[in-house]
Coordinates of C-alpha atoms in Angstrom, one line a residue:
M1 CA -0.1 112.7 -15.6
R2 CA -3.5 112.4 -14.9
L3 CA -3.7 115.8 -15.8
R4 CA -2.0 115.4 -19.0
E5 CA -4.3 112.3 -19.6
A6 CA -7.6 114.4 -18.8
L7 CA -6.2 117.6 -21.1
A8 CA -5.9 115.1 -24.0
S9 CA -9.2 113.9 -23.9
W10 CA -10.1 117.4 -25.0
V11 CA -8.3 117.1 -28.4
D12 CA -11.1 115.6 -30.5
I13 CA -13.5 118.1 -29.0
E14 CA -14.1 121.3 -30.7
P15 CA -13.4 124.1 -28.5
G16 CA -15.0 126.8 -31.0
V17 CA -18.4 128.1 -30.8
T18 CA -21.1 128.4 -33.2
I19 CA -22.3 131.1 -34.9
P20 CA -25.6 131.6 -32.4
C21 CA -23.2 131.6 -29.5
A22 CA -20.9 134.6 -30.8
A23 CA -24.0 136.1 -31.3
A24 CA -25.2 135.8 -28.3
S25 CA -21.9 136.8 -26.6
A26 CA -22.1 139.9 -28.9
V27 CA -25.2 140.8 -27.6
A28 CA -24.4 140.3 -23.8
L29 CA -21.2 142.8 -24.3
V30 CA -23.4 145.5 -25.7
V31 CA -25.5 145.1 -23.0
S32 CA -23.0 144.9 -20.3
L33 CA -21.4 147.9 -22.1
G34 CA -24.9 149.9 -22.0
G35 CA -25.2 149.3 -18.0
W36 CA -29.0 148.3 -18.5
T37 CA -29.3 145.4 -16.5
R38 CA -26.5 146.1 -13.9
E39 CA -28.7 146.6 -11.3
A40 CA -31.7 144.1 -12.2
L41 CA -28.8 141.3 -12.5
P42 CA -26.7 139.8 -9.6
I43 CA -24.1 139.6 -12.1
D44 CA -22.8 141.4 -15.3
V45 CA -24.0 139.7 -18.3
A46 CA -20.4 140.2 -19.9
W47 CA -20.1 136.3 -18.1
V48 CA -22.0 135.2 -21.0
A49 CA -19.3 135.9 -23.4
V50 CA -16.4 135.0 -20.6
V51 CA -18.1 131.5 -20.6
L52 CA -19.3 130.7 -24.3
C53 CA -16.5 132.0 -26.2
G54 CA -13.6 132.4 -23.2
V55 CA -13.6 129.0 -21.6
P56 CA -12.9 127.2 -24.5
I57 CA -9.5 129.6 -25.3
V58 CA -8.3 129.0 -21.8
V59 CA -8.7 125.1 -22.3
G60 CA -7.1 124.9 -25.5
A61 CA -4.1 126.9 -24.1
V62 CA -4.0 124.3 -21.5
R63 CA -4.4 121.8 -23.4
G64 CA -1.6 123.0 -26.0
L65 CA 0.8 123.8 -22.6
V66 CA 0.5 120.6 -21.0
V67 CA -0.6 117.9 -23.6
E68 CA 1.2 119.5 -26.7
R69 CA 4.4 121.1 -24.9
D70 CA 3.1 124.3 -27.4
V71 CA 2.9 127.9 -26.6
T72 CA 0.0 129.0 -29.0
A73 CA -1.5 132.8 -29.3
D74 CA -4.6 131.2 -26.5
V75 CA -1.7 131.5 -24.0
L76 CA -1.2 135.2 -24.2
V77 CA -5.3 135.8 -24.4
S78 CA -5.9 133.3 -21.4
L79 CA -3.4 135.5 -19.3
A80 CA -5.2 138.7 -20.0
L81 CA -8.9 137.0 -19.3
I82 CA -7.5 135.8 -16.4
A83 CA -6.3 139.1 -15.2
S84 CA -9.1 141.0 -16.2
L85 CA -11.3 138.8 -14.2
V86 CA -8.9 138.8 -11.1
A87 CA -9.0 143.1 -11.7
G88 CA -13.4 142.6 -11.7
E89 CA -12.8 143.7 -15.6
W90 CA -16.0 141.6 -16.8
F91 CA -16.5 143.9 -19.6
A92 CA -12.7 143.5 -21.1
A93 CA -12.9 139.8 -20.3
G94 CA -15.5 139.2 -22.7
E95 CA -14.9 141.3 -25.6
V96 CA -11.0 140.1 -25.7
A97 CA -12.8 136.4 -25.6
L98 CA -15.5 137.6 -28.4
I99 CA -12.7 138.9 -30.8
M100 CA -10.7 135.9 -31.0
Q101 CA -13.4 133.6 -31.5
V102 CA -14.5 135.6 -34.5
G103 CA -11.2 135.1 -35.6
S104 CA -11.3 131.4 -35.0
M105 CA -14.6 131.0 -36.7
L106 CA -13.1 132.9 -40.0
E107 CA -10.0 130.3 -39.6
D108 CA -12.4 127.4 -39.6
H109 CA -14.1 128.9 -42.2
T110 CA -11.1 129.2 -44.9
S111 CA -9.2 125.9 -43.1
E112 CA -8.2 123.2 -45.3
R113 CA -10.4 120.9 -46.4
A114 CA -10.1 117.6 -47.0
R115 CA -9.1 116.1 -50.0
K116 CA -9.8 112.8 -51.9
G117 CA -7.5 112.6 -54.8
I118 CA -5.7 109.4 -53.6
E119 CA -8.9 108.0 -52.5
A120 CA -10.3 108.5 -56.6
L121 CA -7.3 106.8 -57.6
V122 CA -8.1 103.8 -55.4
R123 CA -11.5 103.8 -56.7
M124 CA -10.5 104.0 -60.5
T125 CA -8.4 100.6 -59.9
P126 CA -9.9 97.7 -61.4
Q127 CA -11.0 95.7 -58.8
T128 CA -11.5 92.1 -61.0
A129 CA -10.0 90.7 -64.0
R130 CA -10.5 87.9 -66.5
V131 CA -7.7 85.3 -66.0
L132 CA -7.6 82.3 -69.0
R133 CA -6.6 79.1 -66.8
E134 CA -6.9 75.9 -68.6
G135 CA -8.4 77.2 -71.3
R136 CA -11.2 79.0 -69.6
Q137 CA -12.3 82.6 -68.5
V138 CA -12.0 83.0 -64.7
T139 CA -12.5 86.5 -62.9
V140 CA -10.8 86.7 -60.2
A141 CA -9.5 90.1 -57.9
A142 CA -7.0 92.2 -59.4
E143 CA -4.7 91.4 -56.5
E144 CA -4.9 88.0 -57.4
V145 CA -3.3 88.1 -60.6
A146 CA 0.0 86.6 -61.0
V147 CA 3.0 87.0 -63.4
G148 CA 3.0 85.1 -66.3
D149 CA -0.9 85.0 -66.2
E150 CA -2.7 85.6 -69.6
V151 CA -5.3 88.8 -68.8
L152 CA -8.5 89.3 -71.2
V153 CA -9.5 93.1 -71.6
L154 CA -12.6 93.9 -73.0
A155 CA -13.6 96.9 -75.0
G156 CA -14.1 99.8 -72.9
E157 CA -12.7 98.5 -70.1
T158 CA -9.4 99.5 -67.9
V159 CA -5.9 97.3 -68.3
P160 CA -6.3 95.9 -64.4
V161 CA -2.3 94.9 -64.8
D162 CA 1.2 95.6 -66.3
G163 CA 1.8 93.6 -69.3
V164 CA 2.6 92.6 -72.6
V165 CA -0.2 92.2 -75.7
V166 CA 0.2 88.2 -76.7
E167 CA -3.2 88.2 -79.0
G168 CA -5.1 90.8 -80.5
Q169 CA -4.9 94.4 -82.0
T170 CA -6.3 97.0 -80.1
S171 CA -6.3 100.8 -79.8
V172 CA -5.8 102.2 -75.7
D173 CA -6.0 105.5 -74.5
Q174 CA -3.3 106.3 -72.6
S175 CA -4.2 110.2 -71.7
V176 CA -5.3 108.9 -68.4
M177 CA -1.5 107.9 -67.5
T178 CA 0.9 109.6 -70.0
G179 CA -1.2 112.4 -71.0
E180 CA -0.7 111.7 -74.8
S181 CA -3.7 113.1 -76.8
I182 CA -4.1 110.7 -79.3
P183 CA -5.1 107.1 -78.8
V184 CA -2.3 104.6 -79.5
D185 CA -2.3 101.4 -81.1
K186 CA -1.3 98.2 -79.4
G187 CA -0.5 94.6 -81.1
V188 CA 1.5 91.2 -80.1
G189 CA 4.5 92.3 -78.2
D190 CA 3.5 95.8 -77.4
E191 CA 3.3 97.0 -73.6
V192 CA 0.4 98.0 -72.0
T193 CA 0.3 99.7 -68.3
S194 CA -2.3 99.3 -66.1
G195 CA -4.9 102.1 -65.8
V196 CA -5.3 102.2 -69.5
V197 CA -8.6 102.2 -71.3
N198 CA -9.3 99.5 -74.1
Q199 CA -11.4 101.4 -76.8
L200 CA -11.8 98.8 -79.6
G201 CA -11.9 95.0 -79.8
P202 CA -10.9 92.7 -76.9
F203 CA -7.3 91.8 -76.8
T204 CA -5.3 89.3 -74.3
L205 CA -1.9 90.2 -71.9
R206 CA 0.4 88.5 -70.3
A207 CA 0.7 90.3 -67.0
T208 CA 4.8 91.3 -66.5
R209 CA 3.9 92.9 -62.7
V210 CA 1.3 91.9 -59.8
C211 CA -1.3 94.6 -59.2
Q212 CA 0.6 95.9 -56.1
D213 CA 3.3 96.7 -58.2
S214 CA 1.6 98.0 -61.3
A215 CA 2.0 101.9 -62.6
L216 CA -1.4 103.0 -61.0
A217 CA -0.6 101.0 -57.8
R218 CA 2.8 103.1 -57.6
M219 CA 0.7 106.5 -58.6
V220 CA -1.6 105.6 -55.4
R221 CA 2.1 105.5 -53.2
L222 CA 3.9 108.3 -54.4
A223 CA 0.6 110.5 -54.1
R224 CA 0.5 109.5 -50.3
E225 CA 4.3 110.2 -49.9
A226 CA 3.8 113.8 -51.7
D227 CA 0.9 114.7 -49.4
A228 CA 2.4 113.2 -46.1
S229 CA 5.4 115.6 -47.3
K230 CA 3.2 118.8 -47.2
A231 CA 3.6 120.8 -43.8
P232 CA 0.2 122.4 -42.6
V233 CA 0.5 126.2 -42.8
V234 CA 0.9 127.6 -39.1
S235 CA -1.1 131.0 -38.3
L236 CA 0.9 133.9 -37.6
A237 CA -0.4 134.5 -34.4
D238 CA 0.8 130.9 -33.3
R239 CA 3.9 131.4 -35.2
W240 CA 5.2 134.4 -33.0
A241 CA 3.1 133.2 -29.8
A242 CA 6.2 132.6 -27.6
W243 CA 7.7 136.0 -28.5
L244 CA 4.4 137.6 -27.9
V245 CA 3.6 136.1 -24.7
G246 CA 7.2 137.1 -23.0
V247 CA 7.0 140.4 -24.3
A248 CA 3.8 141.5 -22.9
L249 CA 4.4 139.7 -19.5
A250 CA 7.7 141.7 -19.5
C251 CA 5.6 144.9 -20.4
A252 CA 2.8 144.3 -17.8
L253 CA 5.1 143.1 -15.2
G254 CA 7.2 146.5 -15.7
A255 CA 4.0 148.6 -15.8
W256 CA 3.1 147.2 -12.0
A257 CA 6.6 147.6 -11.1
L258 CA 6.7 151.3 -11.9
T259 CA 3.4 152.5 -11.1
G260 CA 2.5 150.1 -8.2
E261 CA -0.8 149.8 -9.8
F262 CA -2.1 146.1 -10.9
I263 CA -5.0 147.0 -12.9
R264 CA -2.5 149.1 -15.6
A265 CA -0.7 145.3 -15.7
V266 CA -4.2 144.4 -17.0
T267 CA -4.7 147.1 -19.3
V268 CA -1.4 146.5 -20.9
L269 CA -2.2 142.4 -21.0
V270 CA -5.6 143.7 -22.9
V271 CA -3.9 146.0 -25.3
F272 CA -1.5 143.3 -26.3
C273 CA -4.2 140.5 -27.4
P274 CA -3.1 139.5 -30.6
C275 CA -6.7 140.3 -32.3
A276 CA -5.4 142.2 -35.4
F277 CA -2.7 138.8 -35.7
V278 CA -5.6 136.5 -35.4
L279 CA -7.7 138.5 -37.9
A280 CA -5.0 139.8 -40.5
T281 CA -4.8 136.2 -41.7
P282 CA -8.2 135.2 -42.3
T283 CA -9.9 138.2 -43.5
A284 CA -7.5 139.0 -46.0
I285 CA -7.5 135.0 -47.3
S286 CA -11.3 134.8 -46.9
A287 CA -11.5 138.4 -48.9
G288 CA -8.9 136.7 -51.8
I289 CA -11.1 133.5 -51.8
A290 CA -14.0 135.6 -52.6
N291 CA -12.8 137.5 -55.2
A292 CA -11.4 134.4 -56.8
T293 CA -14.8 132.9 -56.8
A294 CA -16.2 135.6 -58.3
H295 CA -13.9 135.4 -61.6
G296 CA -13.9 131.5 -61.7
V297 CA -11.4 130.2 -59.6
L298 CA -12.3 128.0 -56.8
V299 CA -9.5 127.9 -54.1
R300 CA -9.7 125.3 -51.1
S301 CA -8.2 126.8 -48.8
G302 CA -5.6 129.9 -46.9
G303 CA -2.5 127.9 -47.4
A304 CA -3.1 127.6 -50.8
L305 CA -3.3 131.5 -51.4
E306 CA -0.1 131.8 -49.6
R307 CA 1.7 128.9 -51.1
L308 CA 0.4 130.5 -54.7
A309 CA 1.6 133.8 -53.8
C310 CA 5.6 132.4 -53.3
V311 CA 5.3 130.8 -56.8
R312 CA 8.4 131.5 -59.2
C313 CA 7.6 128.9 -61.9
V314 CA 4.8 127.4 -63.4
A315 CA 4.7 123.6 -64.5
L316 CA 1.9 123.1 -67.1
D317 CA 0.9 119.5 -68.6
K318 CA 0.0 119.8 -72.3
T319 CA -3.0 117.5 -72.9
G320 CA -6.0 119.2 -71.9
T321 CA -4.1 121.8 -70.1
L322 CA -2.4 123.9 -73.0
T323 CA -4.5 122.1 -75.7
M324 CA -8.4 121.0 -75.3
G325 CA -7.8 117.5 -74.8
R326 CA -9.3 116.0 -78.1
P327 CA -8.0 115.3 -81.6
R328 CA -9.0 116.9 -84.6
V329 CA -8.0 117.2 -88.3
V330 CA -5.9 120.6 -88.6
A331 CA -4.8 120.2 -92.1
V332 CA -5.8 118.3 -95.1
A333 CA -3.4 117.8 -98.3
A334 CA -4.8 116.8 -101.7
V335 CA -3.0 116.0 -104.9
A336 CA -4.8 117.5 -106.9
A337 CA -4.5 121.1 -105.4
M338 CA -0.7 120.1 -105.4
A339 CA -0.8 119.6 -108.9
G340 CA -2.5 122.7 -109.6
A341 CA -5.9 121.2 -110.7
P342 CA -9.0 123.0 -109.7
A343 CA -12.2 121.3 -109.3
A344 CA -14.6 122.0 -112.2
N345 CA -17.6 120.5 -111.0
A346 CA -19.1 118.5 -107.9
S347 CA -17.8 115.1 -108.7
D348 CA -14.3 116.7 -109.0
L349 CA -14.3 117.2 -105.2
S350 CA -13.5 114.0 -104.5
F351 CA -10.0 115.3 -105.4
G352 CA -9.7 118.5 -103.9
E353 CA -9.4 119.2 -100.0
T354 CA -13.3 119.1 -99.1
G355 CA -13.4 115.5 -101.0
V356 CA -10.5 114.1 -99.0
L357 CA -11.8 114.5 -96.3
R358 CA -15.1 113.6 -97.6
L359 CA -14.1 110.3 -98.7
A360 CA -12.1 109.6 -95.5
A361 CA -15.1 110.7 -93.2
A362 CA -17.5 108.2 -95.6
L363 CA -15.3 105.2 -94.4
E364 CA -14.5 106.3 -90.8
Q365 CA -18.6 107.1 -90.0
R366 CA -18.5 103.2 -88.9
S367 CA -15.4 103.2 -87.2
E368 CA -14.7 103.1 -83.3
H369 CA -11.4 104.2 -83.5
P370 CA -10.9 107.7 -81.9
L371 CA -9.0 109.3 -85.1
G372 CA -11.8 108.1 -87.1
K373 CA -14.5 109.7 -85.2
A374 CA -12.5 112.7 -85.1
V375 CA -12.4 112.4 -89.2
V376 CA -16.2 112.4 -88.8
A377 CA -16.5 115.1 -86.3
S378 CA -14.5 117.5 -88.6
W379 CA -16.6 116.4 -91.8
E380 CA -19.4 117.7 -89.5
E381 CA -18.2 121.2 -89.1
R382 CA -17.2 121.7 -92.9
A383 CA -20.9 120.1 -93.6
S384 CA -22.5 122.6 -92.4
D385 CA -21.7 124.8 -95.1
A386 CA -25.3 124.8 -97.7
D387 CA -23.2 123.5 -100.8
A388 CA -21.5 120.6 -99.3
L389 CA -21.9 117.1 -100.6
P390 CA -24.2 115.1 -98.4
M391 CA -22.0 111.8 -96.8
P392 CA -22.1 108.7 -98.7
E393 CA -22.9 105.4 -97.2
P394 CA -19.6 103.4 -97.4
T395 CA -19.7 99.4 -98.6
G396 CA -17.4 96.5 -98.5
L397 CA -15.7 98.0 -95.0
E398 CA -12.7 96.1 -93.8
V399 CA -11.3 97.6 -90.5
L400 CA -7.5 96.8 -90.2
P401 CA -6.6 96.8 -86.9
G402 CA -3.0 99.2 -86.4
L403 CA -3.2 100.3 -89.9
G404 CA -6.7 101.5 -91.5
I405 CA -9.5 100.8 -92.7
A406 CA -11.0 99.9 -96.4
G407 CA -14.3 99.9 -98.4
V408 CA -15.9 101.4 -101.4
V409 CA -17.7 104.8 -101.5
E410 CA -19.5 105.7 -104.6
G411 CA -18.1 103.1 -107.0
V412 CA -14.7 103.9 -105.9
A413 CA -12.4 101.9 -103.8
V414 CA -11.1 104.0 -100.7
L415 CA -8.1 103.5 -98.8
A416 CA -7.9 105.4 -95.5
G417 CA -5.1 104.8 -92.9
T418 CA -1.0 104.5 -92.5
A419 CA 1.6 104.8 -95.0
A420 CA 2.2 101.3 -94.3
L421 CA -1.2 100.3 -95.2
L422 CA -1.1 102.0 -98.7
A423 CA 2.6 100.7 -99.8
E424 CA 1.0 97.1 -98.6
R425 CA -1.8 97.8 -101.2
G426 CA 0.7 99.2 -103.6
V427 CA -0.2 102.7 -103.5
D428 CA 2.4 105.6 -104.2
T429 CA 2.5 108.2 -101.6
A430 CA 5.5 110.2 -103.0
K431 CA 3.3 112.9 -103.7
V432 CA 2.3 113.8 -100.0
T433 CA 5.5 112.8 -98.2
A434 CA 6.4 116.5 -97.8
F435 CA 3.4 117.0 -95.8
V436 CA 3.5 114.0 -93.9
D437 CA 6.8 114.5 -92.6
S438 CA 6.2 118.2 -92.2
W439 CA 3.0 117.4 -89.8
A440 CA 5.2 114.3 -88.0
R441 CA 7.8 116.5 -86.6
K442 CA 5.0 118.5 -84.9
G443 CA 3.8 115.1 -83.3
A444 CA 0.3 114.8 -85.4
A445 CA -1.1 111.4 -86.5
L446 CA -1.3 111.1 -90.4
I447 CA -4.4 109.5 -92.2
L448 CA -3.5 109.1 -96.0
V449 CA -6.4 108.9 -98.5
A450 CA -6.2 106.6 -101.8
A451 CA -9.1 106.2 -104.6
D452 CA -8.7 103.3 -107.1
G453 CA -5.0 102.9 -106.6
A454 CA -4.0 106.2 -106.3
C455 CA -3.0 108.6 -103.4
V456 CA -5.4 111.7 -103.4
G457 CA -4.6 113.2 -100.6
A458 CA -3.8 112.8 -96.3
L459 CA -5.2 114.4 -92.9
A460 CA -3.3 115.9 -90.0
L461 CA -4.8 115.2 -87.0
A462 CA -3.8 117.0 -83.8
D463 CA -4.8 118.3 -80.5
E464 CA -6.0 121.8 -80.6
L465 CA -4.4 124.3 -79.0
R466 CA -6.7 126.4 -76.3
P467 CA -7.8 130.1 -77.6
K468 CA -5.8 131.9 -75.1
A469 CA -2.8 129.8 -74.5
A470 CA -0.2 131.7 -75.4
R471 CA -1.8 135.4 -73.8
A472 CA -1.4 133.4 -70.4
M473 CA 2.4 132.3 -70.9
E474 CA 3.0 136.3 -71.8
Q475 CA 0.9 137.3 -68.4
L476 CA 3.4 134.7 -66.5
R477 CA 6.6 136.5 -67.7
E478 CA 5.4 139.8 -67.2
Q479 CA 5.4 138.6 -63.7
G480 CA 8.3 137.2 -63.7
I481 CA 7.3 133.6 -63.9
E482 CA 8.8 131.3 -66.0
P483 CA 6.5 128.4 -67.7
V484 CA 7.7 124.8 -67.7
L485 CA 6.0 122.1 -70.0
L486 CA 5.9 118.6 -68.5
T487 CA 4.2 116.1 -70.6
G488 CA 3.8 112.7 -71.3
D489 CA 3.2 113.0 -74.9
S490 CA 6.2 112.5 -77.7
A491 CA 8.9 115.1 -77.9
A492 CA 7.6 116.4 -81.4
A493 CA 4.1 117.0 -80.2
A494 CA 5.4 118.7 -77.1
S495 CA 7.7 121.1 -79.4
G496 CA 5.0 121.8 -81.5
V497 CA 2.7 123.5 -78.5
A498 CA 5.4 124.6 -76.8
E499 CA 6.8 127.1 -79.6
A500 CA 2.7 127.8 -80.5
V501 CA 2.8 129.6 -77.0
G502 CA 6.1 130.5 -76.5
I503 CA 7.4 128.2 -73.4
T504 CA 11.2 127.0 -74.1
D505 CA 11.6 125.2 -71.1
V506 CA 10.0 121.4 -72.8
R507 CA 10.3 117.9 -70.9
A508 CA 8.5 115.3 -72.9
R509 CA 7.9 111.3 -72.7
L510 CA 7.3 112.0 -69.0
L511 CA 5.4 109.2 -67.3
P512 CA 3.5 110.4 -63.9
E513 CA 6.7 109.7 -61.7
D514 CA 8.8 111.3 -63.7
K515 CA 6.5 114.6 -63.5
L516 CA 7.1 114.1 -59.7
A517 CA 11.1 113.8 -60.4
N518 CA 11.1 117.0 -62.5
I519 CA 8.8 119.1 -60.0
R520 CA 11.2 117.6 -57.1
Q521 CA 14.3 118.7 -59.5
L522 CA 13.1 122.6 -59.7
V523 CA 12.1 122.4 -56.0
D524 CA 15.7 121.5 -55.2
A525 CA 16.8 124.4 -57.3
G526 CA 15.3 126.7 -54.9
L527 CA 11.8 127.2 -56.6
Q528 CA 8.4 127.5 -55.7
V529 CA 6.5 125.2 -58.3
C530 CA 2.9 125.4 -59.0
M531 CA 1.9 122.3 -61.1
V532 CA -1.3 123.0 -63.7
G533 CA -2.7 120.0 -64.9
D534 CA -6.3 118.2 -65.6
G535 CA -5.5 114.2 -65.8
V536 CA -4.8 111.1 -63.2
N537 CA -1.2 111.6 -64.5
D538 CA -0.5 115.0 -63.3
A539 CA -2.3 114.1 -59.6
L540 CA 1.4 113.1 -58.4
A541 CA 2.7 116.7 -59.6
L542 CA -0.4 118.4 -58.5
R543 CA 0.3 117.0 -54.8
S544 CA 3.7 117.3 -54.5
A545 CA 4.1 120.9 -56.2
S546 CA 4.0 124.2 -53.9
A547 CA 0.6 124.2 -55.2
G548 CA -1.5 123.0 -58.0
I549 CA -4.2 124.1 -60.2
A550 CA -6.3 121.7 -61.9
M551 CA -8.8 122.4 -65.3
G552 CA -12.0 122.1 -63.5
G553 CA -14.0 122.1 -66.9
I554 CA -12.7 119.0 -68.3
G555 CA -10.3 117.5 -65.9
C556 CA -11.1 113.9 -64.1
D557 CA -11.8 114.3 -60.3
V558 CA -8.6 112.9 -59.4
A559 CA -6.8 115.8 -60.9
V560 CA -9.4 118.2 -59.5
E561 CA -9.1 116.7 -55.6
S562 CA -5.5 117.1 -55.7
A563 CA -5.3 120.5 -56.9
D564 CA -5.2 123.5 -54.1
A565 CA -7.5 125.5 -57.0
V566 CA -9.8 124.6 -59.4
L567 CA -10.2 126.6 -63.0
V568 CA -14.2 126.5 -63.4
S569 CA -13.8 127.6 -67.0
D570 CA -10.9 126.4 -68.2
D571 CA -9.7 129.7 -68.5
L572 CA -5.3 129.9 -68.9
T573 CA -5.4 133.4 -68.0
R574 CA -6.9 132.6 -64.8
V575 CA -3.4 131.6 -64.0
P576 CA -1.7 134.5 -63.7
Y577 CA -4.6 136.4 -62.3
L578 CA -4.8 133.7 -59.5
L579 CA -1.1 134.3 -58.9
G580 CA -1.5 138.1 -58.9
L581 CA -4.4 137.8 -56.1
S582 CA -2.4 135.4 -54.3
S583 CA 0.9 138.4 -53.8
A584 CA -2.1 140.8 -52.9
T585 CA -3.7 138.9 -50.5
M586 CA -0.5 138.5 -48.5
R587 CA 0.5 142.0 -48.9
K588 CA -2.7 142.7 -47.4
V589 CA -1.9 140.2 -44.3
R590 CA 1.2 141.9 -44.0
Q591 CA -0.3 145.5 -43.9
N592 CA -2.8 144.5 -41.3
I593 CA -0.2 143.2 -38.9
A594 CA 1.7 146.3 -39.3
L595 CA -0.8 148.5 -38.5
G596 CA -1.9 146.6 -35.8
L597 CA 1.3 146.3 -34.1
A598 CA 1.7 150.2 -34.1
I599 CA -1.6 150.6 -32.6
N600 CA -0.8 148.2 -29.5
L601 CA 2.4 149.9 -29.3
V602 CA 0.6 152.8 -28.8
A603 CA -2.0 151.5 -26.6
V604 CA 0.8 150.1 -24.5
C605 CA 2.5 153.3 -23.8
L606 CA -1.2 155.0 -23.2
S607 CA -1.8 152.2 -20.9
V608 CA 1.7 152.4 -19.0
S609 CA 0.8 156.3 -18.4
G610 CA -2.7 155.3 -17.3
A611 CA -4.6 157.2 -19.9
L612 CA -6.5 153.5 -20.7
T613 CA -8.4 151.2 -18.5
P614 CA -9.0 147.9 -19.3
V615 CA -12.4 148.1 -21.1
T616 CA -11.1 151.6 -23.0
A617 CA -8.2 149.9 -24.1
A618 CA -10.1 146.7 -25.5
L619 CA -12.1 149.3 -27.3
F620 CA -9.0 150.9 -28.4
H621 CA -7.0 148.2 -29.7
N622 CA -10.1 147.1 -31.5
C623 CA -9.3 149.8 -34.1
G624 CA -7.0 147.6 -34.9
S625 CA -8.9 144.9 -36.0
V626 CA -11.6 147.1 -37.3
F627 CA -9.1 148.4 -40.1
V628 CA -7.9 144.8 -40.7
V629 CA -11.7 144.1 -41.7
I630 CA -11.8 147.2 -43.8
N631 CA -8.2 146.8 -45.6
A632 CA -9.0 143.2 -46.2
A633 CA -12.2 144.0 -47.8
T634 CA -10.6 146.2 -50.5
L635 CA -9.3 142.6 -52.1
L636 CA -13.2 142.3 -53.0
R637 CA -13.1 144.7 -55.6
R638 CA -9.7 143.8 -57.4
R639 CA -10.4 143.0 -61.0
A640 CA -8.9 140.3 -63.0

């Protein structure tokens, strides 16, 4: 028991060596092999490598056996080290120790880095809330809000708890939680979840859930559960360690028994050291990660590449992933154009498509609503044309929450808003009904425009599709990988985007936990699933999938920290490239192991026959290690 406790104390001590120690060991082995100091020093300088690189390996092996009851590759290496020292083969012992520690350093270099997605989720949770009690506004900790409390939420603030609006009109950005690209208007009686952002004026909600049971709190808990369920990747050498130790001991004892020479048993143990196994994975993965980085993809770990290589299904978010993540005017209808009345002069432009957009933009330039800002941005893009008229200043503005905006533009009374607003003001919208219905089926937001009591046109606003999205989906199918669309947006909006990029499996109106459930459903069906997303609402799916890829350019911190890989330039064609690179990397690993085993088999036969000594055996079996490095380096030349 005391031995176990003593060895357990080493668990938190890193047994590996630093780069300077490894360099010192390499120099010592070169000097020992040349025999330059054998007469000047009382001991062989190869002992430097044995102490600096070998002792940590032996300690780790003993700790694994005694404390963790586990047989690792270090056990076989330790047997070879001890046998070489007993036989007086200092160089062989030091050389084996150095090669193994180089492999360990490479594994450390590509090991899993701590991800902070859960912490980011916690940080974005509001810490305080403005509660209305006895007619006064009181700021309390979010955890102290009780069911039934009335909470005031100001413009720009994140909603702290789930609730129902009891006073006020506003528009909230739900993309964080649901992925909807278009902000949603909220009025009295509408439900609002925690985590969404109030974009307009203040409103009051009545809490229906306490902070611990809110939508955002549930996301944190589910993220922790998903992260805990993802098992760490075990190195190939350790995976096969028990088998290797048994075979190595059997071969060494057999050689000793057949020849009666202990030195041959030592030679067999030396050539059996899993140097190729130890180097096979980290060298190939290092090269694969370097290639990915050069092509704008940041991969977090070797384990991520291994999981990506097995992917057969890619689940994609819509807003910010397949689309640009911001609304823009995608179509303009003008009643005059429908009637076939061309604009004869500049004043007639008020009734053409450009004029309709200009009228709406003139009103919306003073609006804080996201759709209004999108209208103004679209006009500014068109206004770069030298022939475009300047935008006039509106007067008599009247903001109608949830409906639209009214005002006077160049002496004309203008309305811009929903069909309900125009109907309320007695405006006939029959001439734009076909346009409105067509774009509504595609999930677009509609703004109807009226001038002096007559409908003059309508605008359709939707999220812009990424230019290379369709090509990326085609490349995935060419690799035999099926794309699936998972989105919190409406079924109409999801279907429109899916049709444009060629995705047939569409699942819409999904909350974050629904995305998680769909990922698990696909996994239960026997598929290795990769999730591609950009928002907080994708964090759970990114963590629970076999592998996750985040959009780095516009992606939020939570998504980026939850993913295994990040697309720096948001180029979706990098997804099929990364999956192909991952498969190529794993093929290199298998090739390296196969050749390493073949070289070891030849070396064992030569060792038993006496053709190799421990020193020459150590050099011979390093041929496999050299091939591993060269073969892995070919991944650096792979092109996207």
